Coordinates of C-alpha atoms in Angstrom, one line a residue:
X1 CA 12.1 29.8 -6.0
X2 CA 9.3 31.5 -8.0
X3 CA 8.2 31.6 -12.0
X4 CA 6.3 34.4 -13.3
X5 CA 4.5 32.4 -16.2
X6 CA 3.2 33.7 -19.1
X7 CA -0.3 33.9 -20.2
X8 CA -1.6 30.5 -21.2
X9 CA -3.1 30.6 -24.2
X10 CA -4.5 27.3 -25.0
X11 CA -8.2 25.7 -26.3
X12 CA -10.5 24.8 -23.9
X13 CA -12.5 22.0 -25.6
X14 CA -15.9 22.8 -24.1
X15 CA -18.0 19.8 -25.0
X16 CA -21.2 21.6 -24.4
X17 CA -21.0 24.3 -27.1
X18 CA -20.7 22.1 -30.1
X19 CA -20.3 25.0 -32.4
X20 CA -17.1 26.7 -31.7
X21 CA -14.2 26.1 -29.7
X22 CA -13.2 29.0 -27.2
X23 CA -9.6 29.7 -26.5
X24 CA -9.1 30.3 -22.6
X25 CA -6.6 32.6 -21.1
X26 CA -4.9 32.2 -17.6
X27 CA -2.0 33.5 -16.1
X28 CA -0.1 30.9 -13.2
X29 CA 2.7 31.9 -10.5
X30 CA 4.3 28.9 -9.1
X31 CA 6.2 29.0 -6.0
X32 CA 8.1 25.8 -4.6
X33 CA 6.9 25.7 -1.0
X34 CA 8.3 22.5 0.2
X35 CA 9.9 19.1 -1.0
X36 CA 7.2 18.4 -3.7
X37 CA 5.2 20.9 -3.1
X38 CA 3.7 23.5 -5.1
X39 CA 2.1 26.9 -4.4
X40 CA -0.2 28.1 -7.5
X41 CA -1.7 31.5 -7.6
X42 CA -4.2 31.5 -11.1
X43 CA -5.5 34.3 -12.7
X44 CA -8.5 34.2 -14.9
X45 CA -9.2 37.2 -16.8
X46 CA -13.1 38.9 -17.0
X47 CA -13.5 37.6 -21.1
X48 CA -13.4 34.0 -20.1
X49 CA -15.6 34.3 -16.9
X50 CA -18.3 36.3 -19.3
X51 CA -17.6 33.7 -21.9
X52 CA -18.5 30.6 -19.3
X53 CA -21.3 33.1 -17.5
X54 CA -22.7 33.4 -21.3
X55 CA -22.5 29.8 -22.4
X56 CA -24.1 28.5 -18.7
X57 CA -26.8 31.2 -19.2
X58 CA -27.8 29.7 -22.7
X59 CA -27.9 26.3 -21.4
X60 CA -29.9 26.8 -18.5
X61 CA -32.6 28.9 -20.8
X62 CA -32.8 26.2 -23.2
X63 CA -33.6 23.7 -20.1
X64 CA -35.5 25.9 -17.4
X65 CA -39.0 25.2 -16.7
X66 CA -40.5 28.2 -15.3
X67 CA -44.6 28.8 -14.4
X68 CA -46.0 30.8 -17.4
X69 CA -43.3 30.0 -19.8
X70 CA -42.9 27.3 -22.5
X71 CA -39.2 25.8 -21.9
X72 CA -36.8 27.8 -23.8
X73 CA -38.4 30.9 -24.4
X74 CA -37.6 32.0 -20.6
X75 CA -36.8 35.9 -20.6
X76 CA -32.4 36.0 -20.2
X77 CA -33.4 38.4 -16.9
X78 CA -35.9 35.8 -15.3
X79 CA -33.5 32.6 -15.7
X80 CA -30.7 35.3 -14.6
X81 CA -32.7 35.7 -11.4
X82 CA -34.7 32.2 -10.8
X83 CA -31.0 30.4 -11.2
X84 CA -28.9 32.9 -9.9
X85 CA -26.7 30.3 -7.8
X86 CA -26.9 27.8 -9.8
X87 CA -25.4 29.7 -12.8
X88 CA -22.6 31.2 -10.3
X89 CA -22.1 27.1 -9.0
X90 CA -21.9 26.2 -12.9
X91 CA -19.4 28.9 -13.8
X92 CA -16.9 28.6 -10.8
X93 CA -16.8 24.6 -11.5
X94 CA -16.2 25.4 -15.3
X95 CA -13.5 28.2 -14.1
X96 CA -12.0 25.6 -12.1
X97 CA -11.8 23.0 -14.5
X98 CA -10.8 24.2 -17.3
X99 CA -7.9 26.4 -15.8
X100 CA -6.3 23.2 -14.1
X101 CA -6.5 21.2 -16.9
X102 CA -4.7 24.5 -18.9
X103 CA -2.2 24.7 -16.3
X104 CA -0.7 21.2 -15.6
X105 CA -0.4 20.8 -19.5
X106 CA 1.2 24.2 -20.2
X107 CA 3.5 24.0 -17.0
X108 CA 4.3 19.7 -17.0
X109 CA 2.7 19.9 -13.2
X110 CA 2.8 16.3 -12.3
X111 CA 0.9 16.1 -9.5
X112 CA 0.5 13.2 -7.4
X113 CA -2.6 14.4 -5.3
X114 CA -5.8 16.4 -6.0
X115 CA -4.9 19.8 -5.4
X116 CA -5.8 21.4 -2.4
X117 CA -8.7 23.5 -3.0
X118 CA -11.5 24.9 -0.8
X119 CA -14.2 24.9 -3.5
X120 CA -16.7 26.4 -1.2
X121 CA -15.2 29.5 0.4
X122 CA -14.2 30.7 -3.6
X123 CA -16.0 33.6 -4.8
X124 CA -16.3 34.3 -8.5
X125 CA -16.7 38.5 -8.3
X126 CA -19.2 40.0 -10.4
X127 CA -16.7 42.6 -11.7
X128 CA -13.0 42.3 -12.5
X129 CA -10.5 39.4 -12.7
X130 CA -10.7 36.2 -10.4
X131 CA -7.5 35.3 -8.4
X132 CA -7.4 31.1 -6.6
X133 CA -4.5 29.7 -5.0
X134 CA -4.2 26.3 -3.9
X135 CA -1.2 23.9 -3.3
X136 CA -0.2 20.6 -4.7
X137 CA 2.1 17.5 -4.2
X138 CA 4.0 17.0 -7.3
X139 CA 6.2 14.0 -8.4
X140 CA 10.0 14.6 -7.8
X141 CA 11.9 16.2 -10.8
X142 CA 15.1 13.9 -10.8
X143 CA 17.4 12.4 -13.6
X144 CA 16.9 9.0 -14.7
X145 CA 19.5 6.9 -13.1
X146 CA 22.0 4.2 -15.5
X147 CA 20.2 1.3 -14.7
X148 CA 21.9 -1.0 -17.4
X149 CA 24.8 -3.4 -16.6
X150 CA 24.7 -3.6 -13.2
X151 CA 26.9 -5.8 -11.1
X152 CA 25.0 -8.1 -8.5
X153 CA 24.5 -11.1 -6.5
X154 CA 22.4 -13.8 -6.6
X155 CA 21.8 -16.2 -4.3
X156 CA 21.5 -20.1 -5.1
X157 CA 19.7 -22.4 -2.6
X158 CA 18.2 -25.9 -3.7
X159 CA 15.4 -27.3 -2.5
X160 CA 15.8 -30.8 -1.0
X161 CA 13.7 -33.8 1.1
X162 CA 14.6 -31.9 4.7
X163 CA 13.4 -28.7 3.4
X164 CA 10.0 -30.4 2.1
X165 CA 9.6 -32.5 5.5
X166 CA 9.9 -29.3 7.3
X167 CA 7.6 -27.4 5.5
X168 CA 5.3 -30.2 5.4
X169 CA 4.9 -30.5 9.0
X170 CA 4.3 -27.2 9.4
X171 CA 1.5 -26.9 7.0
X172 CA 0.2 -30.0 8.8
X173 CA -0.2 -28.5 11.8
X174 CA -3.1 -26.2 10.7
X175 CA -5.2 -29.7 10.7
X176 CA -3.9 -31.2 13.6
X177 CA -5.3 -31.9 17.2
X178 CA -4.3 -29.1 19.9
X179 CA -3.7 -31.0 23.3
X180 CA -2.8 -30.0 26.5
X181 CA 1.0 -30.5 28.0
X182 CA 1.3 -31.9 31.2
X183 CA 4.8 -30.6 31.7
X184 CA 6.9 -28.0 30.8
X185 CA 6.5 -26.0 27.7
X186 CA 8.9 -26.9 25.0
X187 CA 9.6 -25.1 21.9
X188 CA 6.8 -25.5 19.3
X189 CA 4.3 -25.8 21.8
X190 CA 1.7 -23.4 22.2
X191 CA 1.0 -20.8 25.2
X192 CA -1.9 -19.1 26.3
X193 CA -0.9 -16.1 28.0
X194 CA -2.3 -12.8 29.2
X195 CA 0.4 -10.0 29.3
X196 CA 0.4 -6.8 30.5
X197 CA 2.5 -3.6 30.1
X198 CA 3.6 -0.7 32.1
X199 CA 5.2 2.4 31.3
X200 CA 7.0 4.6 34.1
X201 CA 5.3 2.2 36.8
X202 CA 1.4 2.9 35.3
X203 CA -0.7 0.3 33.1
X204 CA 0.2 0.7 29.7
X205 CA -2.0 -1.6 28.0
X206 CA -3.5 -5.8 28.5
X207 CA -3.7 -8.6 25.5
X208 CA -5.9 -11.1 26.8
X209 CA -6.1 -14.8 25.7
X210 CA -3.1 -14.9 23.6
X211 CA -1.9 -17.5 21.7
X212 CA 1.3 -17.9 20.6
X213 CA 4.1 -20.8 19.9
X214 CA 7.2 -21.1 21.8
X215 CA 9.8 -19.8 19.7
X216 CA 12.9 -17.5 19.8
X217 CA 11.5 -14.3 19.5
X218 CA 8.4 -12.8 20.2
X219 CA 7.4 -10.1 17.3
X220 CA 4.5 -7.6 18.1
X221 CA 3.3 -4.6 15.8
X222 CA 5.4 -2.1 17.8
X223 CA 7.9 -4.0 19.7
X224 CA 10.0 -7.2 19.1
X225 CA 11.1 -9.6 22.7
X226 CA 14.5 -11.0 21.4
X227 CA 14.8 -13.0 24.3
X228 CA 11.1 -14.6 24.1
X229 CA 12.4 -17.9 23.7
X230 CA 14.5 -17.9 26.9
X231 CA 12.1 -16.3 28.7
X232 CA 9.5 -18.8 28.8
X233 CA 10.9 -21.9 28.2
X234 CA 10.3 -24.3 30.8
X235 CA 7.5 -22.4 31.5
X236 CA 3.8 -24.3 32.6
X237 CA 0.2 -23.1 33.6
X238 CA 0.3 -20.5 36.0
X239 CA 3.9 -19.4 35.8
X240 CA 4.5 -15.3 35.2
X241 CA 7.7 -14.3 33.2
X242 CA 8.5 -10.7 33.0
X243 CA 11.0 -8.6 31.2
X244 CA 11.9 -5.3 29.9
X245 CA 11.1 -3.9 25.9
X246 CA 11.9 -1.4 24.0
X247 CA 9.1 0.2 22.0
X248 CA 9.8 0.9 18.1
X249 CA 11.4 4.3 17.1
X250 CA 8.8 4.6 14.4
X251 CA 5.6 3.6 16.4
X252 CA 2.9 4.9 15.5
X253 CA 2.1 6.5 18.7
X254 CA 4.9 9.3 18.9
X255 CA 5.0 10.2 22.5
X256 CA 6.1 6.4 23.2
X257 CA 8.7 5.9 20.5
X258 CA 11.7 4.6 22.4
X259 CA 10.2 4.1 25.5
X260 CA 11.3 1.2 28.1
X261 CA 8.3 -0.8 29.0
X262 CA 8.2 -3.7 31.6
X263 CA 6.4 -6.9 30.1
X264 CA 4.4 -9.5 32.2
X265 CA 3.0 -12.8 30.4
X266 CA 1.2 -15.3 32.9
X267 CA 0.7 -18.7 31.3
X268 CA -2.9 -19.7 30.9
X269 CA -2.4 -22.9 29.5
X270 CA 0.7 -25.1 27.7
X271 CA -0.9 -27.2 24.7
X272 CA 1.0 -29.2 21.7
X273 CA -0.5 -29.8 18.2
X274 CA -0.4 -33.6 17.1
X275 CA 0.3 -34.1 13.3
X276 CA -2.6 -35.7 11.4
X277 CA -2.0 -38.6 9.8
X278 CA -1.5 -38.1 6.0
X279 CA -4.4 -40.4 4.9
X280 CA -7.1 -39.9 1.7
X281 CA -9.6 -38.4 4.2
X282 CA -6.6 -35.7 4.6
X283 CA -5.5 -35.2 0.9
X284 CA -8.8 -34.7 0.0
X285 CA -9.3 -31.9 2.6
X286 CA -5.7 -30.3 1.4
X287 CA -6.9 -31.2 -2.8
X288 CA -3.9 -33.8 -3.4
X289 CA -4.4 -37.0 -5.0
X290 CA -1.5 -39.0 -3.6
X291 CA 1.3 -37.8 -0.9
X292 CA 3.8 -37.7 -3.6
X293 CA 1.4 -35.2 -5.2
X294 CA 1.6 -33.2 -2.2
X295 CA 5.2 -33.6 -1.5
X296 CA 5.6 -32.2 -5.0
X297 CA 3.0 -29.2 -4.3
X298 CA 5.0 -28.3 -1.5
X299 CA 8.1 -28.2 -3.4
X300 CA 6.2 -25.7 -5.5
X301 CA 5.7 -23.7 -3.1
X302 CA 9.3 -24.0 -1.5
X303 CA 10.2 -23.1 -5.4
X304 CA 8.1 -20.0 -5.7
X305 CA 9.4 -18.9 -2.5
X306 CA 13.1 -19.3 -3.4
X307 CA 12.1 -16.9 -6.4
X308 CA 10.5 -14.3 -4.0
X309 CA 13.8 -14.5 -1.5
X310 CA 16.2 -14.8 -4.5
X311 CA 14.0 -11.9 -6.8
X312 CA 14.2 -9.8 -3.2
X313 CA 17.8 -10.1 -2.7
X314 CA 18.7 -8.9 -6.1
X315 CA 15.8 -6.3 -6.2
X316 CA 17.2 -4.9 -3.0
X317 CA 20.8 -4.3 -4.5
X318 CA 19.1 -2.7 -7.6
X319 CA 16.9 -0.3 -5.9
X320 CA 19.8 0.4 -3.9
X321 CA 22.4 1.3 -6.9
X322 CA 19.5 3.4 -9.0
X323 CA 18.6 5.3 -5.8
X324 CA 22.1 6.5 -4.3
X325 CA 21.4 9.5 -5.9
X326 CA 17.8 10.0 -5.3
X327 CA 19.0 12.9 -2.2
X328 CA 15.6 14.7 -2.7
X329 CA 13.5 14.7 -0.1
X330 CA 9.7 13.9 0.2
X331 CA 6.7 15.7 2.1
X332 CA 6.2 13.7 5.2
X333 CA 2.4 14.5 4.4
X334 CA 2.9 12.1 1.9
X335 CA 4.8 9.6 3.3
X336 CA 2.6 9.1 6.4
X337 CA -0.4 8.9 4.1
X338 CA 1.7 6.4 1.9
X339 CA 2.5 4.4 5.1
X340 CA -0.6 1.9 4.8
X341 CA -0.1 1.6 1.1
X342 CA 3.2 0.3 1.1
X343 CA 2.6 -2.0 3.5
X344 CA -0.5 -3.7 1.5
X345 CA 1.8 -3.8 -1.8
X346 CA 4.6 -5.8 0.7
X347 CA 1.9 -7.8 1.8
X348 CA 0.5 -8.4 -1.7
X349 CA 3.8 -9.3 -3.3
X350 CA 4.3 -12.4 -0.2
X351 CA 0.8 -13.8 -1.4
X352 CA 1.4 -14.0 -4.1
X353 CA 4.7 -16.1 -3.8
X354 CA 2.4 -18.5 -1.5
X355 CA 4.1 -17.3 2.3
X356 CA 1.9 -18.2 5.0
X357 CA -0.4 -15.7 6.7
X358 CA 2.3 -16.5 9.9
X359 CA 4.9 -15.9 7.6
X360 CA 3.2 -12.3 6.5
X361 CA 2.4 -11.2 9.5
X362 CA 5.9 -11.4 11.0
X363 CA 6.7 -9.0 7.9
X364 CA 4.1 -6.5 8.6
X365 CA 5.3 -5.8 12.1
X366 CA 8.6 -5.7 10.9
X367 CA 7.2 -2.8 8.3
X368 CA 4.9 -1.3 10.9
X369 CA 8.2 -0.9 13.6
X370 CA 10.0 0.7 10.5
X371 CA 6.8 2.4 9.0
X372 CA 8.2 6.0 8.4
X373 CA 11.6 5.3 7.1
X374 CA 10.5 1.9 5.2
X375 CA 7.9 3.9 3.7
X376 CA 10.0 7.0 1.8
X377 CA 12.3 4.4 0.8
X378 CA 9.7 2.4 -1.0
X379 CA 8.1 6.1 -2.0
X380 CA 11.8 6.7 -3.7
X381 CA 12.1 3.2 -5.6
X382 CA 8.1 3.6 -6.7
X383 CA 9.0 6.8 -8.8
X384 CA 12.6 5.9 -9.8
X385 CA 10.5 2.6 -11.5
X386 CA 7.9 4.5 -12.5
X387 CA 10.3 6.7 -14.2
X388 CA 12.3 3.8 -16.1
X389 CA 8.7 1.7 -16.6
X390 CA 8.1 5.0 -18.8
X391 CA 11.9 5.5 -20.4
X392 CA 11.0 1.4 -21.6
X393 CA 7.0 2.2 -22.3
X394 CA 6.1 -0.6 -20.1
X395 CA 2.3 -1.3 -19.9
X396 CA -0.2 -3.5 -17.6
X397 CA -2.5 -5.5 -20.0
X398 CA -5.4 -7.0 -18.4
X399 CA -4.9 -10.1 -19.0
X400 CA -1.8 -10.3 -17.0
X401 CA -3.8 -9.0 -14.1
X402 CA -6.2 -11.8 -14.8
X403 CA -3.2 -13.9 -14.3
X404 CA -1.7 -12.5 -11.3
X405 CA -5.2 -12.8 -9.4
X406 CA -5.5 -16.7 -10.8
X407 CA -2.1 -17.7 -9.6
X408 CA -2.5 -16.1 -6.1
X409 CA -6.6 -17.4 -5.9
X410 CA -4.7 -21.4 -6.6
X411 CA -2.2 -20.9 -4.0
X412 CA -4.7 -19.6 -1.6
X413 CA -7.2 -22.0 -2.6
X414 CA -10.2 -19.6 -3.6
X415 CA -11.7 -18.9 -6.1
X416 CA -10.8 -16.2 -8.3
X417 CA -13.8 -14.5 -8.9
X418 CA -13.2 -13.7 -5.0
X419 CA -10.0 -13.1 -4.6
X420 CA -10.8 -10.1 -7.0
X421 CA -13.9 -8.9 -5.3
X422 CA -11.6 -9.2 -2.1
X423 CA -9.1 -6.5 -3.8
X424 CA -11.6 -4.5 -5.5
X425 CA -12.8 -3.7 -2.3
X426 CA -9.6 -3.2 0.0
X427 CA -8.5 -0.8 -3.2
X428 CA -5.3 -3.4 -3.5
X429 CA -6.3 -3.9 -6.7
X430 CA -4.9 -0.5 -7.9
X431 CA -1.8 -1.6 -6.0
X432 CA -1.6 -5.2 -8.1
X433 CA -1.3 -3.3 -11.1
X434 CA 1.6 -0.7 -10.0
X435 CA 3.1 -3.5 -8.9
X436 CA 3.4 -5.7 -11.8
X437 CA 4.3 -2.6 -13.8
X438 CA 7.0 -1.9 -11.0
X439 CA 8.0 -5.7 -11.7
X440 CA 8.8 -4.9 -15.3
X441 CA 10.7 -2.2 -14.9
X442 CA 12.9 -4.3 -12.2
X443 CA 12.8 -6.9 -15.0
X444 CA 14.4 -5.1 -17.2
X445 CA 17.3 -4.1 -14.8
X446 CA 17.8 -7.4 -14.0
X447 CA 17.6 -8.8 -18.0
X448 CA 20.3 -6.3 -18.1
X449 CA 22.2 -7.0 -15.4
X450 CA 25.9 -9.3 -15.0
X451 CA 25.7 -11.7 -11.9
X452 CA 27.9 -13.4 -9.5
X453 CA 26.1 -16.8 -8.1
X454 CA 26.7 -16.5 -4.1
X455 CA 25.4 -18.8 -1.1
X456 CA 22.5 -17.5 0.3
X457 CA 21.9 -16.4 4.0
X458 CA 20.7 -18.4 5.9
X459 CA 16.9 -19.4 6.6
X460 CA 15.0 -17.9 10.1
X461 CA 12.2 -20.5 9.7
X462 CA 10.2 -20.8 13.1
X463 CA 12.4 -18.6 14.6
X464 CA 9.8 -15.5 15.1
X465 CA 6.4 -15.7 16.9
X466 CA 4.6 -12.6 15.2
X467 CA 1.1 -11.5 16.8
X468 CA -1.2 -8.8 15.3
X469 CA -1.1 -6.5 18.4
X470 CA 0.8 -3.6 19.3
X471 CA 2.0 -2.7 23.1
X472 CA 0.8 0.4 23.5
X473 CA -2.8 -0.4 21.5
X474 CA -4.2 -3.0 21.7
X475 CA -6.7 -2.2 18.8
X476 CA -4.9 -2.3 15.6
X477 CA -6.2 -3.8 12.6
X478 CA -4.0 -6.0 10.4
X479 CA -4.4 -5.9 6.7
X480 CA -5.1 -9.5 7.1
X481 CA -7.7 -8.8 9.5
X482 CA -9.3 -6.1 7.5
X483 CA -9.4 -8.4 4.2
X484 CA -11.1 -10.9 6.6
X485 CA -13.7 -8.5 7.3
X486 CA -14.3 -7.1 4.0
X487 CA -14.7 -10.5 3.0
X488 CA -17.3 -11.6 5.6
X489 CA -19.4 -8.4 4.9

């Protein structure tokens, strides 16, 4: 599909020449190359190239300094040939500007990337028109789905004493004593293992001192063991286990998507945590006054949680009615370089309903084993949102950023000041602020919405063992990891 556009006629507010405004003509052919994708070809006629030639020209002899000369009374010719590539640097960046600013306006280009320009090989020509091209990624061009009275689910659960003991103990742990097992390992208990992994009877890759707790299944960044829990139970120091894995059919590395890998883990070492006791030396390490001050925090938590699973549940129905008819496709440009993105706004929304880095990182290798596909889903729900967020004129203030970062600094217990210097530099903070915007506009689907109160599914606690490796590299960096370090430096 091409358009033949007409001549754009439109001011060009040069803020350097105070005295006049100059109306800039530029002729655009747009060509659909691709899902989202634009080709431009743009025409700038010889009057507006003289014009910006002219008005640079003036500047620079009111401003060069030139032996011989008092500043501004340099001869036209001399500052023509002193500054020759300067002026033609000026001019092409002024070209440039002002004819994409013209053209996105005039032709509602909504691009979601720079343009693709190579600035450097252009070449203004000293006679005649100049002729660029470049291509761009532009949002899709879709109609607003009916997003008002929508029928869903929502899931009930209620927090009680066994659900606060449980979650108690676990956030116990983290200050408890690590101890060696004489016996066999049991579930809960910790294993150091090394494992190794083969592919088509060659070394694949090693994970040295790994820790991990016994549990059902063993979730890596590429890979999940189902069968982890049967596998090395019973296990003690010195034992080898082995078994056979699939790798992930969205890895990252391509040539092994699919791939049947044999897995060796040879226990180190079998060790059990012992619960502290909860004393005051202990509630004033965690910040609680009294247990029943804790037990109440926890419940809290357990709360805000609830919200996150029951606010998920219904989210996923409503991004799933407004986008059955989103059938456009997406550049896969786009989505791989919206890959890591996605996954730091996933991980961003879980802090800040208070899961457990454990709990987050079993959620990241989900996302990383499902990268691709996860990632235009989320890419299709983004700009169906971002379209209703605009339908509703929904707007981030800053104080409810302000909020957001205060609310996640008290669950994590830091300060907020950091938490903010922690986002600011990951370039999450961009992402907080899509979010919540993305939050409204779900907000109002749901305010909309009729429900039917359902049981909910039920819980996996401590049923995955997740681990910040992948199987065929064993250098990947977790978001987590990467805050960590941004933080330390």
């Amino acid at each position: 599909m091409s358009d033949e556009l007409a001549t754009t006629d439109a001011t060009a507010d040069t803020t350097e020449s105070a005295d006049s405004e100059y109306k800039m003509s530029v002729t655009a052919k747009i060509d659909e190359v691709g899902p989202c994708k634009k080709h431009v070809t743009v025409t700038v006629p010889r009057a507006d190239i003289d014009h910006f030639y002219s008005e640079s020209l003036s500047e620079l002899g009111d401003q060069a300094t030139v032996p011989g000369f008092r500043v501004g009374h340099v001869p036209r010719k001399l500052v023509e040939k002193r500054f020759r590539q300067e002026l033609s640097d000026q001019v092409k960046q002024r070209v440039l500007m002002e004819s994409l600013e013209l053209i996105a306006e005039d032709n509602e280009l909504d691009p979601i990337n720079e343009p693709t320009i190579d600035i450097e090989s252009l070449e203004i020509p000293e006679q005649g028109e100049f002729t660029f091209e470049f291509e761009v990624e532009v949002r899709p061009d879709f109609k607003i789905p009916e997003y008002k009275g929508l029928k869903l689910d929502r899931p009930v659960r209620t927090i009680d004493d066994k659900d606060i003991d449980e979650y108690l103990n676990r956030f116990l742990s983290q200050y408890g004593e690590m101890t060696e097992r004489d016996g066999a390992a049991e579930p809960e208990d910790y294993l150091e293992i090394s494992a190794k992994f083969e592919h088509a009877g060659k070394p694949l890759s090693e994970i040295n001192e790994l820790v991990v707790p016994l549990r059902p299944i063993l979730r890596l960044q590429d890979a999940e063991i189902s069968d982890f829990g049967e596998l090395m139970a019973g296990s003690k120091a010195g034992d080898t286990r082995e078994t056979e894995l699939e790798i992930s059919e969205e890895a990252e590395q391509i040539e092994m998507r699919g791939e049947k890998v044999k897995a060796s883990f040879k226990v180190e070492s079998v060790k059990h945590i012992q619960l502290p006791e909860i004393d005051k030396e202990l509630l004033e390490k965690v910040g609680a006054e009294t247990e029943e001050a804790l037990r109440e925090e926890v419940k809290s938590i357990l709360d805000r949680q609830t919200t996150y699973e029951q606010r998920q549940t219904t989210r996923t129905q409503v991004l799933e009615k407004i986008t059955e008819s989103a059938d456009w496709d997406l550049p896969e440009s786009l989505v791989t370089k919206q890959v890591e993105n996605a996954l730091r706004r996933e991980i961003l929304e879980m802090q800040q309903a208070g899961f457990s880095r454990e709990d987050i990182q079993s959620r990241e290798n989900v996302l990383r084993q499902k990268a691709i596909s996860t990632t235009r889903q989320a890419l299709k729900e983004h700009f169906v949102l971002d379209k209703i967020a605009t339908t509703e004129n929904l707007v981030v203030e800053p104080a409810e950023i302000d909020m957001e970062i205060y609310y996640m600094a008290m669950q994590q217990g830091e300060n907020p000041r950091r938490v903010r210097a922690r986002l600011v530099k990951s370039g999450m903070l961009e992402n907080l602020e899509a979010q919540l915007r993305e939050r409204k506009a779900v907000d109002i689907v749901l305010d909309k919405a009729e429900y039917t109160e359902v049981e909910p599914e039920p819980q996996q606690d401590n049923q995955i063992s997740a681990i910040a490796r992948s199987v065929c590299s064993t250098l990947t960096m977790t978001t987590a990891e990467a805050e960590e370090e941004a933080e330390e430096s």
